Amino acid sequence: VVSTQSTVSSGINAEYGGSSFFCLAINYKQMSLYHALPFFFFILGPRYNSLSGIRELIKVGVTVIVTFGLCWFPFVPTGQEVLTRMFPFNRGLFEDKVANLWCTVSVLVKVRDLFSRAVLVKCALFLTLVSVLPSQLLLFRESSHYKFLLALTNSALGFFLCSFHVHEKTILIPLTTIVLFYSDKERHAGKEGVVAALPAVWFTTIATFSMWPLLLKDGLCVPYLAGMGLYLTICYILLKDQLRNKLVLLFVFSVIGCVVLHVLEVLVSPPVRYPHIYPTLNALYSAGHFSLFFCYFNYRQIVD
């Protein structure tokens, strides 16, 4: 977003500048691929059916090729090594207890023992594409700023839930676009404005909770508790007059579930047979929420 705005303000065509900056983002951090399909369909949708539009697409394509060429030219002799580091398939389907589909399924079915890494890579790619393509085709049919943010969210969530070797902190990628989506004051204004933006508040809470095992490992227990405590206190102040609202009540019960898991982790030692039960419960609880959010935002893109 910042990159596109800067290109507009500098007088450069936003599509060319934005495409170039997005290519730089992908080459800087491969997690930007979570947003690649929405960018592609957002640019393609309004232009594929006219001669002038096709000319614009060709110019954007040349911009992408030139940008990638400049980034990769110094690494041509060691390209294979760079790709291996960018896409670490040799590190396995998942590493820690991450709140996605594969970690959740592995609680009951040890997929890493049943299938080879090559098969799992293909399965992850297939499921990721199946999960994200419907929202991208909707964006292709109706390209707008509003639909673009929803498509970005659905693509990032689909990648997080289904792709190969996901890190816990990548949940921050869909969180960013969700916050941008609900920052539209005109669309979400009114007496119920706070409640209307509750999905963003709720998602932020669960996303932070899902990173608790990682934060604990990094010694960030106190900042986590202080930040979450302050955040939820502000939420209570803003929502205390809306406690009869069913959505608000669901949010409250969801937060209580997070608190219960934290209290159990402090007071009850894990069984010797299941030393990682609390990170696993955290992942399962968070993955359930993320799956429901994924369905909700896809529904919003269909009906809105």
Protein backbone atom coordinates (compact mmCIF):
# COMPACT_ATOMS: atom_id res chain seq x y z
CA VAL A 1 0.00 0.00 0.00
CA VAL A 2 2.75 2.46 0.96
CA SER A 3 4.72 1.51 -2.14
CA THR A 4 1.78 2.14 -4.45
CA GLN A 5 0.98 5.47 -2.82
CA SER A 6 4.58 6.59 -3.18
CA THR A 7 4.61 5.77 -6.88
CA VAL A 8 1.42 7.75 -7.44
CA SER A 9 2.74 10.77 -5.58
CA SER A 10 5.95 10.69 -7.58
CA GLY A 11 4.06 10.80 -10.88
CA ILE A 12 4.86 7.24 -11.97
CA ASN A 13 2.01 5.03 -13.17
CA ALA A 14 0.78 3.26 -10.04
CA GLU A 15 0.40 -0.11 -11.76
CA TYR A 16 3.97 -0.18 -13.05
CA GLY A 17 5.48 1.19 -9.85
CA GLY A 18 3.27 -0.96 -7.64
CA SER A 19 4.12 -4.08 -9.68
CA SER A 20 7.83 -3.33 -9.42
CA PHE A 21 7.66 -2.73 -5.67
CA PHE A 22 5.63 -5.90 -5.16
CA CYS A 23 8.24 -7.91 -7.09
CA LEU A 24 10.90 -6.42 -4.82
CA ALA A 25 8.80 -7.45 -1.81
CA ILE A 26 8.60 -11.05 -3.09
CA ASN A 27 12.35 -11.17 -3.61
CA TYR A 28 12.95 -9.66 -0.19
CA LYS A 29 10.66 -12.11 1.62
CA GLN A 30 8.94 -15.01 -0.14
CA MET A 31 5.92 -14.74 2.19
CA SER A 32 4.75 -11.88 -0.05
CA LEU A 33 3.65 -14.67 -2.39
CA TYR A 34 0.61 -14.94 -0.10
CA HIS A 35 -0.64 -11.82 -1.92
CA ALA A 36 0.57 -12.65 -5.44
CA LEU A 37 -2.70 -14.06 -6.80
CA PRO A 38 -4.85 -11.10 -5.67
CA PHE A 39 -2.43 -8.65 -7.28
CA PHE A 40 -2.46 -10.68 -10.51
CA PHE A 41 -6.26 -10.95 -10.77
CA PHE A 42 -6.83 -7.36 -9.61
CA ILE A 43 -4.72 -6.08 -12.50
CA LEU A 44 -5.97 -8.66 -15.02
CA GLY A 45 -9.72 -8.38 -14.36
CA PRO A 46 -10.55 -4.96 -15.87
CA ARG A 47 -8.08 -5.22 -18.77
CA TYR A 48 -8.14 -8.66 -20.39
CA ASN A 49 -11.07 -7.94 -22.74
CA SER A 50 -9.87 -4.82 -24.54
CA LEU A 51 -6.93 -4.01 -26.81
CA SER A 52 -5.82 -1.05 -24.70
CA GLY A 53 -6.10 -3.18 -21.58
CA ILE A 54 -3.93 -5.91 -23.13
CA ARG A 55 -1.29 -3.29 -23.95
CA GLU A 56 -1.31 -2.24 -20.29
CA LEU A 57 -0.95 -5.88 -19.22
CA ILE A 58 2.05 -6.32 -21.52
CA LYS A 59 3.71 -3.26 -20.00
CA VAL A 60 3.07 -4.59 -16.48
CA GLY A 61 4.46 -7.98 -17.54
CA VAL A 62 7.63 -6.36 -18.89
CA THR A 63 7.98 -4.42 -15.62
CA VAL A 64 7.73 -7.67 -13.63
CA ILE A 65 10.27 -9.49 -15.84
CA VAL A 66 12.76 -6.61 -15.71
CA THR A 67 12.45 -6.27 -11.92
CA PHE A 68 12.95 -10.01 -11.36
CA GLY A 69 15.82 -10.03 -13.83
CA LEU A 70 17.64 -7.23 -12.02
CA CYS A 71 17.11 -8.93 -8.64
CA TRP A 72 18.27 -12.37 -9.78
CA PHE A 73 21.08 -11.45 -12.18
CA PRO A 74 23.80 -11.41 -9.46
CA PHE A 75 22.65 -14.84 -8.22
CA VAL A 76 22.53 -16.72 -11.53
CA PRO A 77 25.55 -18.94 -10.67
CA THR A 78 24.01 -19.91 -7.29
CA GLY A 79 20.33 -19.75 -8.21
CA GLN A 80 19.56 -23.29 -7.02
CA GLU A 81 21.03 -22.61 -3.59
CA VAL A 82 19.06 -19.35 -3.24
CA LEU A 83 15.80 -21.09 -4.19
CA THR A 84 16.48 -23.83 -1.65
CA ARG A 85 16.86 -21.24 1.09
CA MET A 86 13.75 -19.34 -0.04
CA PHE A 87 11.61 -22.50 -0.14
CA PRO A 88 12.96 -24.82 2.58
CA PHE A 89 11.04 -27.97 1.66
CA ASN A 90 13.73 -30.05 3.37
CA ARG A 91 12.61 -28.64 6.75
CA GLY A 92 9.38 -30.62 6.63
CA LEU A 93 5.64 -30.00 6.51
CA PHE A 94 5.72 -27.97 9.74
CA GLU A 95 8.28 -27.39 12.46
CA ASP A 96 6.60 -26.21 15.66
CA LYS A 97 2.95 -26.34 16.69
CA VAL A 98 1.52 -23.91 14.14
CA ALA A 99 -2.23 -23.24 13.95
CA ASN A 100 -2.85 -24.52 10.43
CA LEU A 101 -4.50 -27.48 8.72
CA TRP A 102 -1.48 -29.79 8.64
CA CYS A 103 -0.58 -29.48 12.30
CA THR A 104 -4.24 -29.96 13.26
CA VAL A 105 -4.69 -33.08 11.12
CA SER A 106 -1.41 -34.52 12.39
CA VAL A 107 -2.81 -34.72 15.91
CA LEU A 108 -4.97 -37.63 14.71
CA VAL A 109 -3.21 -38.76 11.52
CA LYS A 110 0.59 -38.64 11.33
CA VAL A 111 0.72 -37.53 7.71
CA ARG A 112 4.48 -36.97 7.83
CA ASP A 113 4.96 -40.68 8.57
CA LEU A 114 2.43 -41.89 6.00
CA PHE A 115 3.54 -39.87 2.98
CA SER A 116 6.85 -38.80 1.48
CA ARG A 117 7.92 -35.16 1.46
CA ALA A 118 7.40 -34.93 -2.31
CA VAL A 119 3.80 -36.12 -1.98
CA LEU A 120 3.11 -33.71 0.87
CA VAL A 121 4.51 -30.79 -1.14
CA LYS A 122 2.10 -31.60 -3.99
CA CYS A 123 -0.84 -32.07 -1.60
CA ALA A 124 -0.10 -28.76 0.10
CA LEU A 125 0.13 -26.97 -3.25
CA PHE A 126 -3.15 -28.51 -4.44
CA LEU A 127 -5.07 -27.68 -1.25
CA THR A 128 -3.67 -24.14 -1.18
CA LEU A 129 -4.77 -23.44 -4.75
CA VAL A 130 -8.20 -25.00 -4.17
CA SER A 131 -8.72 -22.87 -1.06
CA VAL A 132 -7.66 -19.52 -2.53
CA LEU A 133 -8.79 -19.66 -6.18
CA PRO A 134 -12.54 -19.11 -5.58
CA SER A 135 -11.95 -15.72 -3.96
CA GLN A 136 -9.47 -14.77 -6.68
CA LEU A 137 -11.95 -15.63 -9.43
CA LEU A 138 -14.50 -13.43 -7.66
CA LEU A 139 -11.94 -10.62 -7.68
CA PHE A 140 -11.29 -11.24 -11.38
CA ARG A 141 -15.03 -10.84 -12.05
CA GLU A 142 -15.39 -7.73 -9.88
CA SER A 143 -12.22 -5.72 -9.27
CA SER A 144 -12.60 -3.03 -6.62
CA HIS A 145 -10.62 -1.74 -3.67
CA TYR A 146 -13.10 -3.36 -1.28
CA LYS A 147 -12.99 -6.77 -3.00
CA PHE A 148 -9.22 -6.51 -3.35
CA LEU A 149 -8.73 -6.29 0.42
CA LEU A 150 -11.03 -9.27 0.95
CA ALA A 151 -9.18 -11.26 -1.72
CA LEU A 152 -5.84 -10.39 -0.08
CA THR A 153 -7.21 -11.61 3.25
CA ASN A 154 -8.63 -14.85 1.84
CA SER A 155 -5.48 -15.60 -0.12
CA ALA A 156 -3.20 -15.03 2.88
CA LEU A 157 -5.44 -17.10 5.18
CA GLY A 158 -5.65 -19.90 2.61
CA PHE A 159 -1.87 -19.97 2.30
CA PHE A 160 -1.43 -19.93 6.08
CA LEU A 161 -3.89 -22.78 6.63
CA CYS A 162 -2.87 -25.07 3.77
CA SER A 163 0.62 -24.37 2.47
CA PHE A 164 3.87 -26.22 3.21
CA HIS A 165 6.03 -25.29 6.22
CA VAL A 166 4.20 -22.27 7.61
CA HIS A 167 5.74 -20.21 10.43
CA GLU A 168 3.59 -19.01 13.34
CA LYS A 169 4.25 -15.33 12.72
CA THR A 170 2.94 -15.41 9.15
CA ILE A 171 -0.56 -15.07 10.59
CA LEU A 172 0.35 -11.36 10.75
CA ILE A 173 0.04 -11.18 6.94
CA PRO A 174 -3.75 -11.74 6.80
CA LEU A 175 -4.09 -9.69 10.00
CA THR A 176 -2.67 -6.64 8.19
CA THR A 177 -5.26 -6.72 5.40
CA ILE A 178 -8.11 -7.43 7.84
CA VAL A 179 -7.21 -4.28 9.79
CA LEU A 180 -7.03 -2.31 6.52
CA PHE A 181 -10.43 -3.66 5.50
CA TYR A 182 -12.11 -2.55 8.73
CA SER A 183 -10.36 0.83 8.73
CA ASP A 184 -12.83 1.97 6.05
CA LYS A 185 -14.79 4.42 8.22
CA GLU A 186 -17.47 5.12 5.61
CA ARG A 187 -18.36 1.45 5.18
CA HIS A 188 -18.31 0.60 8.88
CA ALA A 189 -19.61 3.85 10.37
CA GLY A 190 -22.67 4.16 12.61
CA LYS A 191 -23.79 3.32 16.11
CA GLU A 192 -22.71 -0.28 15.65
CA GLY A 193 -19.32 0.78 14.28
CA VAL A 194 -17.36 -0.92 17.07
CA VAL A 195 -19.35 -4.12 16.71
CA ALA A 196 -19.07 -3.94 12.92
CA ALA A 197 -15.30 -3.97 13.27
CA LEU A 198 -15.36 -6.78 15.86
CA PRO A 199 -14.02 -9.43 13.43
CA ALA A 200 -10.79 -7.41 13.18
CA VAL A 201 -10.59 -7.10 16.97
CA TRP A 202 -11.36 -10.79 17.39
CA PHE A 203 -8.86 -11.91 14.76
CA THR A 204 -6.14 -9.75 16.33
CA THR A 205 -6.76 -11.41 19.70
CA ILE A 206 -6.61 -14.97 18.36
CA ALA A 207 -3.63 -14.23 16.10
CA THR A 208 -1.67 -12.94 19.09
CA PHE A 209 -2.79 -15.88 21.23
CA SER A 210 -1.68 -18.33 18.51
CA MET A 211 1.87 -16.96 18.74
CA TRP A 212 2.05 -17.52 22.51
CA PRO A 213 4.28 -20.66 22.30
CA LEU A 214 6.70 -18.79 20.04
CA LEU A 215 6.71 -15.70 22.27
CA LEU A 216 7.21 -17.86 25.36
CA LYS A 217 10.18 -19.57 23.72
CA ASP A 218 11.69 -16.15 22.91
CA GLY A 219 11.27 -14.91 26.48
CA LEU A 220 8.50 -12.43 25.65
CA CYS A 221 6.00 -13.60 28.27
CA VAL A 222 5.75 -10.27 30.12
CA PRO A 223 5.30 -8.09 26.97
CA TYR A 224 2.66 -10.55 25.72
CA LEU A 225 0.66 -10.46 28.96
CA ALA A 226 0.98 -6.68 29.28
CA GLY A 227 0.00 -6.05 25.66
CA MET A 228 -2.91 -8.49 25.67
CA GLY A 229 -4.12 -7.20 29.04
CA LEU A 230 -4.13 -3.59 27.85
CA TYR A 231 -5.72 -4.52 24.51
CA LEU A 232 -8.54 -6.54 26.08
CA THR A 233 -9.16 -3.81 28.66
CA ILE A 234 -9.69 -1.30 25.85
CA CYS A 235 -11.97 -3.83 24.11
CA TYR A 236 -14.06 -4.13 27.28
CA ILE A 237 -14.39 -0.35 27.60
CA LEU A 238 -15.57 -0.08 23.99
CA LEU A 239 -17.88 -3.11 24.05
CA LYS A 240 -19.32 -3.14 27.58
CA ASP A 241 -22.57 -1.54 26.38
CA GLN A 242 -22.94 -4.18 23.65
CA LEU A 243 -22.74 -7.33 25.77
CA ARG A 244 -26.25 -8.39 24.73
CA ASN A 245 -25.09 -8.59 21.14
CA LYS A 246 -24.65 -12.26 20.16
CA LEU A 247 -21.44 -11.60 18.24
CA VAL A 248 -19.93 -9.78 21.21
CA LEU A 249 -20.90 -12.66 23.49
CA LEU A 250 -19.20 -15.13 21.16
CA PHE A 251 -16.08 -12.98 21.26
CA VAL A 252 -16.19 -12.93 25.07
CA PHE A 253 -16.49 -16.73 25.26
CA SER A 254 -13.65 -17.06 22.76
CA VAL A 255 -11.40 -14.89 24.94
CA ILE A 256 -12.43 -16.88 28.03
CA GLY A 257 -11.26 -20.01 26.20
CA CYS A 258 -7.85 -18.41 25.66
CA VAL A 259 -7.65 -17.45 29.34
CA VAL A 260 -8.63 -20.97 30.45
CA LEU A 261 -5.85 -22.51 28.35
CA HIS A 262 -3.33 -20.07 29.83
CA VAL A 263 -4.46 -20.81 33.40
CA LEU A 264 -4.28 -24.58 32.82
CA GLU A 265 -0.77 -24.22 31.44
CA VAL A 266 0.32 -22.41 34.60
CA LEU A 267 -1.47 -24.58 37.18
CA VAL A 268 -1.46 -28.07 35.66
CA SER A 269 1.75 -29.77 34.57
CA PRO A 270 1.53 -31.56 31.21
CA PRO A 271 1.37 -35.38 31.32
CA VAL A 272 4.69 -37.12 30.86
CA ARG A 273 3.28 -38.88 27.81
CA TYR A 274 2.17 -35.59 26.22
CA PRO A 275 4.79 -32.95 27.08
CA HIS A 276 3.65 -30.64 24.26
CA ILE A 277 -0.06 -30.80 24.99
CA TYR A 278 -0.46 -27.06 25.70
CA PRO A 279 1.19 -25.82 22.48
CA THR A 280 -0.92 -28.41 20.65
CA LEU A 281 -4.15 -27.22 22.32
CA ASN A 282 -3.19 -23.64 21.48
CA ALA A 283 -2.69 -24.61 17.83
CA LEU A 284 -5.98 -26.54 17.66
CA TYR A 285 -7.98 -23.77 19.31
CA SER A 286 -6.45 -21.09 17.09
CA ALA A 287 -6.73 -23.15 13.89
CA GLY A 288 -10.44 -23.65 14.55
CA HIS A 289 -10.89 -19.88 14.78
CA PHE A 290 -8.81 -19.20 11.67
CA SER A 291 -10.81 -21.75 9.67
CA LEU A 292 -14.07 -20.05 10.68
CA PHE A 293 -12.63 -16.63 9.83
CA PHE A 294 -11.55 -17.98 6.45
CA CYS A 295 -15.13 -19.13 5.74
CA TYR A 296 -16.51 -15.81 7.00
CA PHE A 297 -14.33 -13.58 4.82
CA ASN A 298 -14.98 -15.73 1.75
CA TYR A 299 -18.69 -15.37 2.49
CA ARG A 300 -18.26 -11.60 2.78
CA GLN A 301 -16.56 -11.48 -0.60
CA ILE A 302 -19.46 -13.38 -2.17
CA VAL A 303 -22.40 -11.48 -0.67
CA ASP A 304 -21.07 -7.92 -0.24
